[in-house]
Amino acid sequence: MVKTLFYKTTVKFYHISYQFLRCCNDKYWYKSCFVPKKQKILMLRKFCNEVICFLGLFVLLPKLRIMGLLLE
């Protein structure tokens, strides 16, 4: 269960970060020009939330392992 949660969050994180970076990248400036500012802000928010969740897993996983070892 924990591995599945970690995998899903990782995939989601990479997908959203790719979208966000692609939107902000100079290479795609012509596409970026057509993305409304509101949508860019929403993408940034989503990206930040995913970063927080992704980093939170590294705190949560060791705690779950310690708790699992204590329960056994």
PDB file of C-alpha atoms in Angstrom:
ATOM      1  CA  MET A   1       0.000   0.000   0.000  1.00  0.00           C
ATOM      2  CA  VAL A   2       2.762   2.446   0.933  1.00  0.00           C
ATOM      3  CA  LYS A   3       4.730   1.564  -2.215  1.00  0.00           C
ATOM      4  CA  THR A   4       1.625   2.159  -4.358  1.00  0.00           C
ATOM      5  CA  LEU A   5       0.985   5.509  -2.674  1.00  0.00           C
ATOM      6  CA  PHE A   6       4.615   6.497  -3.193  1.00  0.00           C
ATOM      7  CA  TYR A   7       4.535   5.435  -6.857  1.00  0.00           C
ATOM      8  CA  LYS A   8       1.279   7.285  -7.617  1.00  0.00           C
ATOM      9  CA  THR A   9       2.477  10.464  -5.917  1.00  0.00           C
ATOM     10  CA  THR A  10       5.833  10.307  -7.708  1.00  0.00           C
ATOM     11  CA  VAL A  11       4.217   9.868 -11.130  1.00  0.00           C
ATOM     12  CA  LYS A  12       1.739  12.663 -10.418  1.00  0.00           C
ATOM     13  CA  PHE A  13       4.549  14.925  -9.205  1.00  0.00           C
ATOM     14  CA  TYR A  14       6.659  14.376 -12.316  1.00  0.00           C
ATOM     15  CA  HIS A  15       3.692  14.893 -14.630  1.00  0.00           C
ATOM     16  CA  ILE A  16       2.636  18.173 -13.013  1.00  0.00           C
ATOM     17  CA  SER A  17       6.207  19.469 -12.736  1.00  0.00           C
ATOM     18  CA  TYR A  18       6.751  18.679 -16.428  1.00  0.00           C
ATOM     19  CA  GLN A  19       3.592  20.587 -17.383  1.00  0.00           C
ATOM     20  CA  PHE A  20       4.543  23.553 -15.223  1.00  0.00           C
ATOM     21  CA  LEU A  21       8.143  23.751 -16.421  1.00  0.00           C
ATOM     22  CA  ARG A  22       7.053  23.339 -20.019  1.00  0.00           C
ATOM     23  CA  CYS A  23       4.638  26.216 -19.580  1.00  0.00           C
ATOM     24  CA  CYS A  24       7.352  28.474 -18.141  1.00  0.00           C
ATOM     25  CA  ASN A  25      10.225  27.393 -20.373  1.00  0.00           C
ATOM     26  CA  ASP A  26      11.568  29.976 -22.852  1.00  0.00           C
ATOM     27  CA  LYS A  27      11.775  27.290 -25.511  1.00  0.00           C
ATOM     28  CA  TYR A  28       7.971  27.121 -25.490  1.00  0.00           C
ATOM     29  CA  TRP A  29       7.397  30.860 -25.230  1.00  0.00           C
ATOM     30  CA  TYR A  30       4.976  30.798 -28.165  1.00  0.00           C
ATOM     31  CA  LYS A  31       2.798  28.234 -26.391  1.00  0.00           C
ATOM     32  CA  SER A  32       3.259  29.942 -23.051  1.00  0.00           C
ATOM     33  CA  CYS A  33       1.925  33.217 -24.469  1.00  0.00           C
ATOM     34  CA  PHE A  34      -1.441  31.588 -25.082  1.00  0.00           C
ATOM     35  CA  VAL A  35      -1.784  30.213 -21.553  1.00  0.00           C
ATOM     36  CA  PRO A  36      -3.818  32.667 -19.469  1.00  0.00           C
ATOM     37  CA  LYS A  37      -2.171  34.120 -16.365  1.00  0.00           C
ATOM     38  CA  LYS A  38      -4.880  32.619 -14.147  1.00  0.00           C
ATOM     39  CA  GLN A  39      -4.105  29.149 -15.489  1.00  0.00           C
ATOM     40  CA  LYS A  40      -0.362  29.656 -14.886  1.00  0.00           C
ATOM     41  CA  ILE A  41      -1.078  30.611 -11.274  1.00  0.00           C
ATOM     42  CA  LEU A  42      -3.260  27.524 -10.841  1.00  0.00           C
ATOM     43  CA  MET A  43      -0.514  25.355 -12.321  1.00  0.00           C
ATOM     44  CA  LEU A  44       2.013  26.909  -9.937  1.00  0.00           C
ATOM     45  CA  ARG A  45      -0.276  26.213  -6.971  1.00  0.00           C
ATOM     46  CA  LYS A  46      -0.801  22.629  -8.098  1.00  0.00           C
ATOM     47  CA  PHE A  47       2.946  22.216  -8.576  1.00  0.00           C
ATOM     48  CA  CYS A  48       3.692  23.557  -5.077  1.00  0.00           C
ATOM     49  CA  ASN A  49       1.082  21.265  -3.521  1.00  0.00           C
ATOM     50  CA  GLU A  50       2.602  18.266  -5.275  1.00  0.00           C
ATOM     51  CA  VAL A  51       6.101  19.244  -4.118  1.00  0.00           C
ATOM     52  CA  ILE A  52       4.850  19.466  -0.533  1.00  0.00           C
ATOM     53  CA  CYS A  53       3.090  16.084  -0.808  1.00  0.00           C
ATOM     54  CA  PHE A  54       6.123  14.496  -2.450  1.00  0.00           C
ATOM     55  CA  LEU A  55       8.512  15.774   0.221  1.00  0.00           C
ATOM     56  CA  GLY A  56       6.008  14.861   2.922  1.00  0.00           C
ATOM     57  CA  LEU A  57       6.214  11.235   1.839  1.00  0.00           C
ATOM     58  CA  PHE A  58       9.893  11.144   2.755  1.00  0.00           C
ATOM     59  CA  VAL A  59       8.919  12.143   6.288  1.00  0.00           C
ATOM     60  CA  LEU A  60       5.904   9.826   6.398  1.00  0.00           C
ATOM     61  CA  LEU A  61       7.564   6.660   5.052  1.00  0.00           C
ATOM     62  CA  PRO A  62      10.225   6.343   7.780  1.00  0.00           C
ATOM     63  CA  LYS A  63       7.581   7.033  10.440  1.00  0.00           C
ATOM     64  CA  LEU A  64       5.358   4.277   9.009  1.00  0.00           C
ATOM     65  CA  ARG A  65       8.315   1.886   8.927  1.00  0.00           C
ATOM     66  CA  ILE A  66       9.217   2.689  12.537  1.00  0.00           C
ATOM     67  CA  MET A  67       5.588   2.249  13.621  1.00  0.00           C
ATOM     68  CA  GLY A  68       5.390  -1.019  11.678  1.00  0.00           C
ATOM     69  CA  LEU A  69       8.522  -2.293  13.396  1.00  0.00           C
ATOM     70  CA  LEU A  70       7.167  -1.267  16.788  1.00  0.00           C
ATOM     71  CA  LEU A  71       3.853  -3.025  16.171  1.00  0.00           C
ATOM     72  CA  GLU A  72       5.523  -6.292  15.104  1.00  0.00           C
TER      73      GLU A  72
END
